[in-house]
Structure formats: C-alpha cells, structure tokens
PDB file of C-alpha atoms and ligand atoms in Angstrom:
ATOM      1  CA  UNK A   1      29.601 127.200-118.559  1.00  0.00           C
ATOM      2  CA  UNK A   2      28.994 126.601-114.865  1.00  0.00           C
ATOM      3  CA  UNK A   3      31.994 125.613-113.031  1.00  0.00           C
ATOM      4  CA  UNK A   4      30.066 121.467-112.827  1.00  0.00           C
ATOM      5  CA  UNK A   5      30.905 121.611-116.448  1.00  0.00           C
ATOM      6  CA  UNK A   6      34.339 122.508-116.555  1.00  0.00           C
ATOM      7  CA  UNK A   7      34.825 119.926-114.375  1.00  0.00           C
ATOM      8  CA  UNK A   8      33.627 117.219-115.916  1.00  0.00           C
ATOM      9  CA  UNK A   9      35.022 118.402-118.952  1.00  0.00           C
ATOM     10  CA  UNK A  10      38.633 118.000-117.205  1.00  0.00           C
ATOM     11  CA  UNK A  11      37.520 114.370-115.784  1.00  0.00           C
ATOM     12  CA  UNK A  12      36.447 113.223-119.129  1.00  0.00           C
ATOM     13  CA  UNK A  13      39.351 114.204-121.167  1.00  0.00           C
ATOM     14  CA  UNK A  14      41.383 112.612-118.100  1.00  0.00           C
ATOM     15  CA  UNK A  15      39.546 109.243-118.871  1.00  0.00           C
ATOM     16  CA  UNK A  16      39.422 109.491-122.072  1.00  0.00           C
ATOM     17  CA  UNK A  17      43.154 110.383-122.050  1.00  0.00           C
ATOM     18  CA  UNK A  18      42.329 113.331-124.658  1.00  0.00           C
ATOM     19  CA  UNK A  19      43.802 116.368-124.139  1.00  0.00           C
ATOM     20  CA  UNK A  20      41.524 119.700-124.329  1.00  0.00           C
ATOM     21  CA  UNK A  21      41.915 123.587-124.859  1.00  0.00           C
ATOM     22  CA  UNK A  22      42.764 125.732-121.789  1.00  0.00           C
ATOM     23  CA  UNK A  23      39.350 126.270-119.936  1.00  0.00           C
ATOM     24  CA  UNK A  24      41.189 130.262-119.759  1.00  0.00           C
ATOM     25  CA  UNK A  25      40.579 130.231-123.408  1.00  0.00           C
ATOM     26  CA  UNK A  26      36.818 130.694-123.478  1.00  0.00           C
ATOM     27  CA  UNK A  27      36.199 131.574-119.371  1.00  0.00           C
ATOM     28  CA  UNK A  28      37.097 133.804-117.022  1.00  0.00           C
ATOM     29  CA  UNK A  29      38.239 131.800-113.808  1.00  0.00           C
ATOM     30  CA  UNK A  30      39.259 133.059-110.807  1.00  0.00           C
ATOM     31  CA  UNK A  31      41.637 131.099-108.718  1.00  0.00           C
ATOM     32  CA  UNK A  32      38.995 130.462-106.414  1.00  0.00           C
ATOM     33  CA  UNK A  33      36.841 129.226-108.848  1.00  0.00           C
ATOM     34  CA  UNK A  34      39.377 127.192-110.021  1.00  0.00           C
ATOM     35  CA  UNK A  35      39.724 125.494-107.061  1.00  0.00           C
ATOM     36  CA  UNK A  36      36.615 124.545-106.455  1.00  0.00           C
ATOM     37  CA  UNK A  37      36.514 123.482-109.909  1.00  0.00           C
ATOM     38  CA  UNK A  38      39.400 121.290-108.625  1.00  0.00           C
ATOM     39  CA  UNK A  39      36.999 119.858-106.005  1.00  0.00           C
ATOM     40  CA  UNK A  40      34.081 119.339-107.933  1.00  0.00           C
ATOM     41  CA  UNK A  41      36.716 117.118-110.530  1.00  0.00           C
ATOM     42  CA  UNK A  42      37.972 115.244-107.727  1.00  0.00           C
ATOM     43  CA  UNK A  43      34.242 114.495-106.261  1.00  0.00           C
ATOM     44  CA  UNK A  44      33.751 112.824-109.409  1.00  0.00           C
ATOM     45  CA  UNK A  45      36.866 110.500-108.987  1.00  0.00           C
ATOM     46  CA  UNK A  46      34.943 110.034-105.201  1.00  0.00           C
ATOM     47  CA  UNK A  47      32.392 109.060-106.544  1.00  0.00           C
ATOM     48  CA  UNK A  48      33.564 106.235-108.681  1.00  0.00           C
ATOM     49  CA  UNK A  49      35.392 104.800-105.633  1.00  0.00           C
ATOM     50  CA  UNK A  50      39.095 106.513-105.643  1.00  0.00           C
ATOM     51  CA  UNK A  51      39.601 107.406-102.045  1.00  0.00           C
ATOM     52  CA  UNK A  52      41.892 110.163-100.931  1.00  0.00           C
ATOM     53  CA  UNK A  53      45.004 109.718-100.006  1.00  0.00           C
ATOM     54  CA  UNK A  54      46.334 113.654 -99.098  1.00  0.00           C
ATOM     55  CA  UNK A  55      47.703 116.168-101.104  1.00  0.00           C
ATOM     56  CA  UNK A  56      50.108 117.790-103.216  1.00  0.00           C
ATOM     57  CA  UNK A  57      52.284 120.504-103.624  1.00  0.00           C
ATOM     58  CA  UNK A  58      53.520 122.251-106.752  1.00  0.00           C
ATOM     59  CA  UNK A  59      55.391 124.621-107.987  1.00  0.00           C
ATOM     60  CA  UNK A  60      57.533 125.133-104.671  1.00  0.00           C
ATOM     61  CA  UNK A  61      60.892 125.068-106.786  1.00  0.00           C
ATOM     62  CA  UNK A  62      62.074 127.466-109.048  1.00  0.00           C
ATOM     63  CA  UNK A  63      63.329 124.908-111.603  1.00  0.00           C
ATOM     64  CA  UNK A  64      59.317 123.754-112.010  1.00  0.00           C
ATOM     65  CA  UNK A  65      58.201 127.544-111.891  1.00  0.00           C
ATOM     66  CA  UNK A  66      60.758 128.789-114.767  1.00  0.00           C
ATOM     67  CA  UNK A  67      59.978 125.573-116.783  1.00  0.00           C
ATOM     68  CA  UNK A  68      56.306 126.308-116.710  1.00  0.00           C
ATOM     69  CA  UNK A  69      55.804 129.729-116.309  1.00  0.00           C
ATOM     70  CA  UNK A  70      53.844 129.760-113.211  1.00  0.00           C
ATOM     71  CA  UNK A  71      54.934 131.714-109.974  1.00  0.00           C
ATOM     72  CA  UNK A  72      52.589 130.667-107.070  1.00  0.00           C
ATOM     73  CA  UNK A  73      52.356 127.888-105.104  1.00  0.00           C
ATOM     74  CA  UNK A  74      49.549 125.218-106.068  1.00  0.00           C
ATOM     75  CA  UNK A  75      48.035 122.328-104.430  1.00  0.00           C
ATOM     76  CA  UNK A  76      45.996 119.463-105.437  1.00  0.00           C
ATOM     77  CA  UNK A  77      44.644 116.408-104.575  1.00  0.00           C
ATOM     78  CA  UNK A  78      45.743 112.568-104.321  1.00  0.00           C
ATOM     79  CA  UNK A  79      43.636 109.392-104.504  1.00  0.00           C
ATOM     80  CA  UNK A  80      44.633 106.349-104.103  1.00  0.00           C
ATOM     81  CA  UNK A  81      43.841 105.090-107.803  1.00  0.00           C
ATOM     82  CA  UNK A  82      47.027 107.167-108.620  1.00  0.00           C
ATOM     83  CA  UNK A  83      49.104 105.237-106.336  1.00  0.00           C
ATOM     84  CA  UNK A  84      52.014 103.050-107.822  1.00  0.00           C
ATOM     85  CA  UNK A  85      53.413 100.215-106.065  1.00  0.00           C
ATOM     86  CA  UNK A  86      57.285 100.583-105.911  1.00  0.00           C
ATOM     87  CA  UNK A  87      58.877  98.581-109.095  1.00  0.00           C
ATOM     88  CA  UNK A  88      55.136  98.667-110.215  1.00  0.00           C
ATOM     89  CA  UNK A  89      54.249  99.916-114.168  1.00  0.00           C
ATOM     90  CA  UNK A  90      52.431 103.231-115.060  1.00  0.00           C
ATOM     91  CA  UNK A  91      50.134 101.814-117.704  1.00  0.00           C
ATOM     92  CA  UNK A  92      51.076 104.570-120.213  1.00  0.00           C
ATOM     93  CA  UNK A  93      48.064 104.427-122.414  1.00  0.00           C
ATOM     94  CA  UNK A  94      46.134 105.705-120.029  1.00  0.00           C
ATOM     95  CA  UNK A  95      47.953 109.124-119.757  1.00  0.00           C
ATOM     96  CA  UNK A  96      48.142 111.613-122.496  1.00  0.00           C
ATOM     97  CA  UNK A  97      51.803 113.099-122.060  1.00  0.00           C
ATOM     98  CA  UNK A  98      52.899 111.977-118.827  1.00  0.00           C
ATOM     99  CA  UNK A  99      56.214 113.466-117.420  1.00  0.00           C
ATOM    100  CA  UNK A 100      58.177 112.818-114.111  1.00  0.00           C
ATOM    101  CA  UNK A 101      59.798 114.741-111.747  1.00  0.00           C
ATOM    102  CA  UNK A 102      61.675 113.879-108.195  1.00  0.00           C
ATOM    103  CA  UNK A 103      59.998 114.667-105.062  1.00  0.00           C
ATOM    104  CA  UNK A 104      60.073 114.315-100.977  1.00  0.00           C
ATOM    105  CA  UNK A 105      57.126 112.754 -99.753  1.00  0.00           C
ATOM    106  CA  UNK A 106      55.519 112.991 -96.451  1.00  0.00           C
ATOM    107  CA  UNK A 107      53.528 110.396 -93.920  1.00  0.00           C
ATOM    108  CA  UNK A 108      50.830 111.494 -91.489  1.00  0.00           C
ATOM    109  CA  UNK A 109      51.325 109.425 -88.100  1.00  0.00           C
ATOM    110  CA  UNK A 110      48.525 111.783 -86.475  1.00  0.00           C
ATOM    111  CA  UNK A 111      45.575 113.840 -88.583  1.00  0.00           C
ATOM    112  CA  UNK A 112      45.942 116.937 -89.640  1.00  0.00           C
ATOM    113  CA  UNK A 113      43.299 118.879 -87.833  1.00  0.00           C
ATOM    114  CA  UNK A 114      42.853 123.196 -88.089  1.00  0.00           C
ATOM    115  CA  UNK A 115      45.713 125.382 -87.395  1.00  0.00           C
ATOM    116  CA  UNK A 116      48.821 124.037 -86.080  1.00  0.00           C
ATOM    117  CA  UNK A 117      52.215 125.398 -85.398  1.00  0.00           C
ATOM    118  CA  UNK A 118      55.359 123.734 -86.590  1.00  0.00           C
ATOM    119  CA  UNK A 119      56.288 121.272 -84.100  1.00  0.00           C
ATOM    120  CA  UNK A 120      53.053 120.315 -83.523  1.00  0.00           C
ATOM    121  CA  UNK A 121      53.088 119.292 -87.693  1.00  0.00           C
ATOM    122  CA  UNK A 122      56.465 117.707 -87.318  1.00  0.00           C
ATOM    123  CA  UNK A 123      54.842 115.794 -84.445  1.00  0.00           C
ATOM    124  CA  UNK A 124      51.819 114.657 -87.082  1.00  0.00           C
ATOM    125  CA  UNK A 125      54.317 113.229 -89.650  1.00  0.00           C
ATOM    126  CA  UNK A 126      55.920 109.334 -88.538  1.00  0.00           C
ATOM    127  CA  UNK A 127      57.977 109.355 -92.014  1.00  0.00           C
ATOM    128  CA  UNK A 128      59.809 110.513 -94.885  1.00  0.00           C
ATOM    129  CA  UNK A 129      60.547 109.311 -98.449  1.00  0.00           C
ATOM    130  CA  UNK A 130      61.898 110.253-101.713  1.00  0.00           C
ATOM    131  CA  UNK A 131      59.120 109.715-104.438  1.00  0.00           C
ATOM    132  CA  UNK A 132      58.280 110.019-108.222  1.00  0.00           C
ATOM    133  CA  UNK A 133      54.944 112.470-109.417  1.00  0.00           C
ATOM    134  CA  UNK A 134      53.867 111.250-112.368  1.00  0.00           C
ATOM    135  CA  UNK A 135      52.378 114.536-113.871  1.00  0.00           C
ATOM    136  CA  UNK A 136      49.764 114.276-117.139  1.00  0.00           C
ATOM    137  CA  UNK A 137      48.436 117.869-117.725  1.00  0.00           C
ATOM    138  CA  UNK A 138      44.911 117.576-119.394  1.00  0.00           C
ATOM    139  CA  UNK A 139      45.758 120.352-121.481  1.00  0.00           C
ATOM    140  CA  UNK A 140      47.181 120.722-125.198  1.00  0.00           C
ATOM    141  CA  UNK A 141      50.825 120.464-125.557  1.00  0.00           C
ATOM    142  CA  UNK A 142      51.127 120.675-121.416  1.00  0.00           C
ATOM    143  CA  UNK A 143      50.417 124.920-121.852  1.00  0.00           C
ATOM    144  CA  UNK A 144      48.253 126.426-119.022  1.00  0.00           C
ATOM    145  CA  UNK A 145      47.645 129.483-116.921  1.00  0.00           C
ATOM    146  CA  UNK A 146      47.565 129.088-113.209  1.00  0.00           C
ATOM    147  CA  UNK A 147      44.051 129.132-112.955  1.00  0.00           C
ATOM    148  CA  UNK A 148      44.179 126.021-115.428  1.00  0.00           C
ATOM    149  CA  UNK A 149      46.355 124.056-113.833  1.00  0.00           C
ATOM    150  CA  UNK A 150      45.188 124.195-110.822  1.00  0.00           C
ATOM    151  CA  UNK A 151      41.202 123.245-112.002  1.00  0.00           C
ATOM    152  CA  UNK A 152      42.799 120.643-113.668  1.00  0.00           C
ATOM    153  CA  UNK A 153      43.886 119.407-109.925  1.00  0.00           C
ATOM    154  CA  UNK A 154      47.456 120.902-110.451  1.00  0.00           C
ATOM    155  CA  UNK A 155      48.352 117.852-113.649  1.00  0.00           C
ATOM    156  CA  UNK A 156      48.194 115.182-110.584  1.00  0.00           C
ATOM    157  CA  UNK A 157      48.269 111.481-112.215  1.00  0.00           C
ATOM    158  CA  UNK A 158      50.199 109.255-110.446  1.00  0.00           C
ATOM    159  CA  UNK A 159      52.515 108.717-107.960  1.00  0.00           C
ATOM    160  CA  UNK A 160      55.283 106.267-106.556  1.00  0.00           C
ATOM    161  CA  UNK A 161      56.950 106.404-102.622  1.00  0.00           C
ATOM    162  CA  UNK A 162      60.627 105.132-101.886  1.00  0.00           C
ATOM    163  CA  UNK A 163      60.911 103.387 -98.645  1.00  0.00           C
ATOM    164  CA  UNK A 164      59.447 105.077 -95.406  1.00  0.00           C
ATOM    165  CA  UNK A 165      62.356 106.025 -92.841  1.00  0.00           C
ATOM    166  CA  UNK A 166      61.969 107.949 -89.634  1.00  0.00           C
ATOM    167  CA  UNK A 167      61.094 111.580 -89.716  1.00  0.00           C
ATOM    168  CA  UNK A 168      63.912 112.949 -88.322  1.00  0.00           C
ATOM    169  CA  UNK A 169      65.649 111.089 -91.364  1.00  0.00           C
ATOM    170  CA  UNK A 170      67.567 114.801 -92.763  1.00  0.00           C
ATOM    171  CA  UNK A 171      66.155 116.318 -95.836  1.00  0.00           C
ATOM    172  CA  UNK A 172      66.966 119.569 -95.770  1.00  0.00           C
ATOM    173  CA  UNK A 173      69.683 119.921 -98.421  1.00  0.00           C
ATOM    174  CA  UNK A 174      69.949 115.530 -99.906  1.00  0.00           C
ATOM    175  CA  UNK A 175      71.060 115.437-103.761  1.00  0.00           C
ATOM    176  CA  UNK A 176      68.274 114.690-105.030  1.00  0.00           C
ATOM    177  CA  UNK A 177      68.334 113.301-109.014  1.00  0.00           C
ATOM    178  CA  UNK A 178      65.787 111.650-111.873  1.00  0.00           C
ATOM    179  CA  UNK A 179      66.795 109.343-113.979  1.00  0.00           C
ATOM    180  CA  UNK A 180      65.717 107.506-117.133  1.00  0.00           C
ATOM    181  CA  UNK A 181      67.073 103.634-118.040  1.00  0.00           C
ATOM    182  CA  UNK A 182      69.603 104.420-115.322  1.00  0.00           C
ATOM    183  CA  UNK A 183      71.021 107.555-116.778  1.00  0.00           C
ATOM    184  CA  UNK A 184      70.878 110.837-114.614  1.00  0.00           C
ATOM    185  CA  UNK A 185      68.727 113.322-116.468  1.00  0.00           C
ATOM    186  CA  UNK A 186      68.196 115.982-114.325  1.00  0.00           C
ATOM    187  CA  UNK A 187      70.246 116.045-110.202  1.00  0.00           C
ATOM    188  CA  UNK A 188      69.825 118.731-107.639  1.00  0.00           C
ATOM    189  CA  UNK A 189      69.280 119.327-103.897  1.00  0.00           C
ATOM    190  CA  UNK A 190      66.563 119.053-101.839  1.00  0.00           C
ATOM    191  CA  UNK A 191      66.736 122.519-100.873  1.00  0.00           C
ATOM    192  CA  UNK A 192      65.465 123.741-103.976  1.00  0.00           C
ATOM    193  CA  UNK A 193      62.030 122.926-102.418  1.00  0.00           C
ATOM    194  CA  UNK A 194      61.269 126.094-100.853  1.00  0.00           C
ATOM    195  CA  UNK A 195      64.717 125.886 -99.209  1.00  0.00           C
ATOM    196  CA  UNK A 196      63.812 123.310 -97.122  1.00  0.00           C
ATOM    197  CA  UNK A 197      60.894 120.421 -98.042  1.00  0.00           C
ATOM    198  CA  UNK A 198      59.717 120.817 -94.664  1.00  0.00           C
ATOM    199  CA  UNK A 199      58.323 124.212 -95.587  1.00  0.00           C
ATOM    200  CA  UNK A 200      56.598 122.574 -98.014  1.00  0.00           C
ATOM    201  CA  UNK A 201      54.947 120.229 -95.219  1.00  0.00           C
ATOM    202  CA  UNK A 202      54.424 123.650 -93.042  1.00  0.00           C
ATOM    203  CA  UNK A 203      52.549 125.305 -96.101  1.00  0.00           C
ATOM    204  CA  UNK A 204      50.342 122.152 -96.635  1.00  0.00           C
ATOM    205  CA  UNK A 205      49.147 122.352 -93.403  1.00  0.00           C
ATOM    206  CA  UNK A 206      48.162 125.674 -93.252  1.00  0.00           C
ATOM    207  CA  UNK A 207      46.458 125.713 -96.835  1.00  0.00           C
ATOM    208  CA  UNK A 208      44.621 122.561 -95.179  1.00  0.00           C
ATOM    209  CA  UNK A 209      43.358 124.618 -92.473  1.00  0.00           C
ATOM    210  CA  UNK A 210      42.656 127.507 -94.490  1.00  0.00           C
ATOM    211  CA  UNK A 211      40.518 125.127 -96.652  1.00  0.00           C
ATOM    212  CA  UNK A 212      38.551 123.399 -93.669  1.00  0.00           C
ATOM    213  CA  UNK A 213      40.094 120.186 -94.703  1.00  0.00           C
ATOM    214  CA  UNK A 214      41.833 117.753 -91.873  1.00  0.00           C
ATOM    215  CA  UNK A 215      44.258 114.577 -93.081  1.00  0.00           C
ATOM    216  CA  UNK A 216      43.938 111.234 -91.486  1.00  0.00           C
ATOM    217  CA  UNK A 217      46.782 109.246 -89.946  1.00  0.00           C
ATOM    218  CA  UNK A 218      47.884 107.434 -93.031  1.00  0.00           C
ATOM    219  CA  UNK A 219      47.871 110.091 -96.025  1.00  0.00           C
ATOM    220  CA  UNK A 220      50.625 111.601 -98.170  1.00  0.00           C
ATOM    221  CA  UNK A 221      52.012 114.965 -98.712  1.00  0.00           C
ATOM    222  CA  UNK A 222      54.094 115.369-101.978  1.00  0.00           C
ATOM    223  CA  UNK A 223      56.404 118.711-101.608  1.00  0.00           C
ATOM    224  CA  UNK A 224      56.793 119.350-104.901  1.00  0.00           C
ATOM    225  CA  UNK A 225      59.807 118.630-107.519  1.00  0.00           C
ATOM    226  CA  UNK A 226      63.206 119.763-106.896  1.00  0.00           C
ATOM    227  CA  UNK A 227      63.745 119.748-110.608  1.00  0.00           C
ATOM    228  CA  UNK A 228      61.995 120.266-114.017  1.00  0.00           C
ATOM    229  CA  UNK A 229      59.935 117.211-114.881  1.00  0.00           C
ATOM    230  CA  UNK A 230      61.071 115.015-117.998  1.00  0.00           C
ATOM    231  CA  UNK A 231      58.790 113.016-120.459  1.00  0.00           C
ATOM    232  CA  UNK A 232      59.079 109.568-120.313  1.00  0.00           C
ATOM    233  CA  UNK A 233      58.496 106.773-122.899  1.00  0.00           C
ATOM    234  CA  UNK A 234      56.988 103.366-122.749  1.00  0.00           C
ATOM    235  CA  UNK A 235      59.480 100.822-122.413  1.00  0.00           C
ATOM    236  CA  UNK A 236      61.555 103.315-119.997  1.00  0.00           C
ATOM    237  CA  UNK A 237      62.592 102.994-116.626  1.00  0.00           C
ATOM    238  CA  UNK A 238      61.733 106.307-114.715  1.00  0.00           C
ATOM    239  CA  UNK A 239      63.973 106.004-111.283  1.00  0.00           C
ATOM    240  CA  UNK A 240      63.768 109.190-108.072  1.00  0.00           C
ATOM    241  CA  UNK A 241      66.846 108.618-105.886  1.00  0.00           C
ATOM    242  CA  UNK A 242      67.797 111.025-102.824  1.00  0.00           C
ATOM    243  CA  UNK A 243      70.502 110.499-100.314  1.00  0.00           C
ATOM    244  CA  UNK A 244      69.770 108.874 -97.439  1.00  0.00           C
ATOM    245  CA  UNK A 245      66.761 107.990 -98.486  1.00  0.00           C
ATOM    246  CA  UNK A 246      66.730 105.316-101.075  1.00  0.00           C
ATOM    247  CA  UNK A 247      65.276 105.499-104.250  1.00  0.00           C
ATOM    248  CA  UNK A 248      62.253 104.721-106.120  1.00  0.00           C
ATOM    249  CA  UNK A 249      61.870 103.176-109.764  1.00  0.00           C
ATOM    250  CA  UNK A 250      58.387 102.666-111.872  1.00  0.00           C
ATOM    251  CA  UNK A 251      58.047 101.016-115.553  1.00  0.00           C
ATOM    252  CA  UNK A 252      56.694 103.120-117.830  1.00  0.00           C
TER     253      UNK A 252
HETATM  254  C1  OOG B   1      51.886 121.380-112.409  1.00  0.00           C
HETATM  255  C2  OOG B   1      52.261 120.524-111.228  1.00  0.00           C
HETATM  256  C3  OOG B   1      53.498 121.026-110.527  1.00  0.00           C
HETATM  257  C4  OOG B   1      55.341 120.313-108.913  1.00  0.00           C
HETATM  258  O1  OOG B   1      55.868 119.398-108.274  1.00  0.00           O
HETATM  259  O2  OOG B   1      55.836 121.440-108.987  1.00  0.00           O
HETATM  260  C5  OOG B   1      54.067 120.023-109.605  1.00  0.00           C
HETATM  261  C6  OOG B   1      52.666 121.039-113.661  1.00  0.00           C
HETATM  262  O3  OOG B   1      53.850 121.321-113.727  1.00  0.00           O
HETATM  263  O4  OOG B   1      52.042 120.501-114.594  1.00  0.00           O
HETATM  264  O5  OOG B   1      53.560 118.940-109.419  1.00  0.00           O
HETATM  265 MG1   MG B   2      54.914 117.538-108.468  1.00  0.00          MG
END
C-alpha cells in the first residue's frame, strides 16, 4: 500500500473515530517512512482548513516510555482544530479512547528558523505554561510499535494551555500532577521530562531544523508528559496543575 494510503487510512479512522489494526501488521515501515506518512496525514487535516499550530513531543519521560513500551523520542504535529479553550469541553464522541497526561507547554515570541544554539531558542520562546495532551491513539486497544505511533502523528488529539507567564517563569524541577473530578491520579516533577523540559524545547528545535521546518511567532511546543497518561470518562473533569504555574482544567 503506498504510504498516501496509509495515511488516509489513519485520517479516516481519526474521523470516523474507529480504531484500526497496526499499519506494522501488514507493512514494513521504516521510521522515515513513517514520518512522512505523518506528513502526508496531517496535509490532509491542511487541507480541510486546520492550520498548524507547532509541535509535539513524546515520549521524553520514562513514566510514558515504560507505560507504552516505546524508547525513542517522537514528535508530531499540532493544528489548531485540536486546540481547547481553558474550562472548554473535549467533545468525547469524537475520540475513540482518549487519555490525558500533564505537560509543559512552550510559546514562540520569535520563529523558529534552521539551526540555533540554546540561548538563541530561549530567546525565541516569550512564555511558559502547564498544559493537558489529550492523546486518542488510532490504533486497537492503544497497542503500537514506534513506527505506528508516530504515522499515526504520535496519538496527537487535543490539547489545553494553563495561563502564559514569562519564560524565565522556573520549570526545571515544579510538581507537576493530573487529576480527575479533583482527585490527584497521578503527581510528579517536572524533571522527569528529559531532566529538564527545556531540553525538550532544545530537541524540538533541532528536529525542526533537521526537518527543514521553521515555527512562526505564535506556535506551541508540548514537551511531553511527566507522567503516564490516564483515561478519562465523559462527565469527568480532567485538571493539569504545576507549581508556579497555574493549572489547567477541560470537561470531558
Ligand atoms: C504517544 C504520544 C506520547 C507523550 O507526551 O509522551 C506523548 C502515546 O503515548 O500514545 O504524547
Ligand atoms: Mg504528550
């Protein structure tokens, strides 16, 4: 099956919130392929109007990699149709088995643009937040290989930003927690992001200039979750909350 295909076989059972066999099942994908897979999925969001809003991380914490198997660092992409206004509701039916997980997110004051050494990103990003990924893996019973997960844009569905503050706001090592209907469910540190979320920030940079893609003034970089992600029903109230830095709540 070319890799048009496999895309739009991911897109569909995204829309038609139907979840599908691994793609590693029946093909042999290489990463690369997978990502461009990836793009080719996302070009089809383009192309109904979604707009891009920057990228994501994953798997930069060891709780997500032991609780789904996967050992290397992934990134996908964000559009703005997966944007959720603070307090705002994830329309559930619309997701297959959507789970949350507590992140750091990032704000681009200046674009991203080729290679650029650490202050000069710092210098690019105006603020930080805590925030809520909404992940909804397209596959059957939320099982994949890396090269699945990442065609299938790394299981990106939605997401939710806490208030803005300053950059130089510290994030390094904040508790960091999840919780459902106001009960903690899972609480950590910040620094289980690659010991530091600002690597994460460092690493999306350079996989953006590997990749020949800049970031306008205005876009997002999620670092990935600081601990495993937890299901979520409708009815709940699915809340991110990081010292220092507010919190964030969605309906779900
Ligand atoms: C893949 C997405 C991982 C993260 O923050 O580590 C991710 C998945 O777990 O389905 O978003
Ligand atoms: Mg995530």
């Amino acid at each position: 099956m070319t890799l048009e295909k496999l895309a739009a076989r991911l897109d569909t059972a995204a829309r038609a919130v139907q979840s599908i066999a691994q793609l590693s099942e029946k093909e042999s994908i290489s990463l690369e392929e997978a990502y461009q897979i990836q793009r080719l999925s996302v070009d089809r969001r383009l192309a109904r109007g979604e707009r891009l809003t920057g990228i994501k991380l994953g798997f930069t914490s060891v709780a997500k990699m032991q609780q789904m198997g996967v050992n290397d660092l992934i990134w996908g992409r964000l559009t703005d149709k997966m944007a959720i206004p603070t307090n705002g509701k994830l329309r559930m039916s619309e997701y297959i088995h959507p789970r949350a997980e507590p992140e750091i997110a990032f704000l681009l004051q200046s674009p991203l643009r080729g290679a650029m050494n650490e202050s000069a990103i710092r210098a690019a990003v105006g603020s930080v937040a805590v925030a809520l990924e909404i992940i909804d893996s397209r596959y059957q019973n939320f099982k994949f290989s890396l090269e699945d997960v990442v065609a299938d844009n790394c299981s990106s569905a939605a997401y939710a930003i806490g208030p803005w503050l300053p950059a130089n706001q510290p994030i390094e090592d904040v508790p960091i927690a999840l919780s459902i209907d106001g009960q903690i469910v899972h609480e950590g540190s910040s620094s289980a992001i690659l010991g530091n979320p600002w690597k994460s920030m460092y690493a999306a940079a350079r996989i953006l200039a590997e990749n020949d893609i800049e970031l306008a003034a205005g876009s997002i970089i999620l670092a990935g979750a600081a601990t495993p992600a937890v299901y979520h029903s409708p009815g709940q109230t699915v809340t991110a909350a990081a010292s220092g830095l507010g919190a964030v709540t969605i309906f779900s």
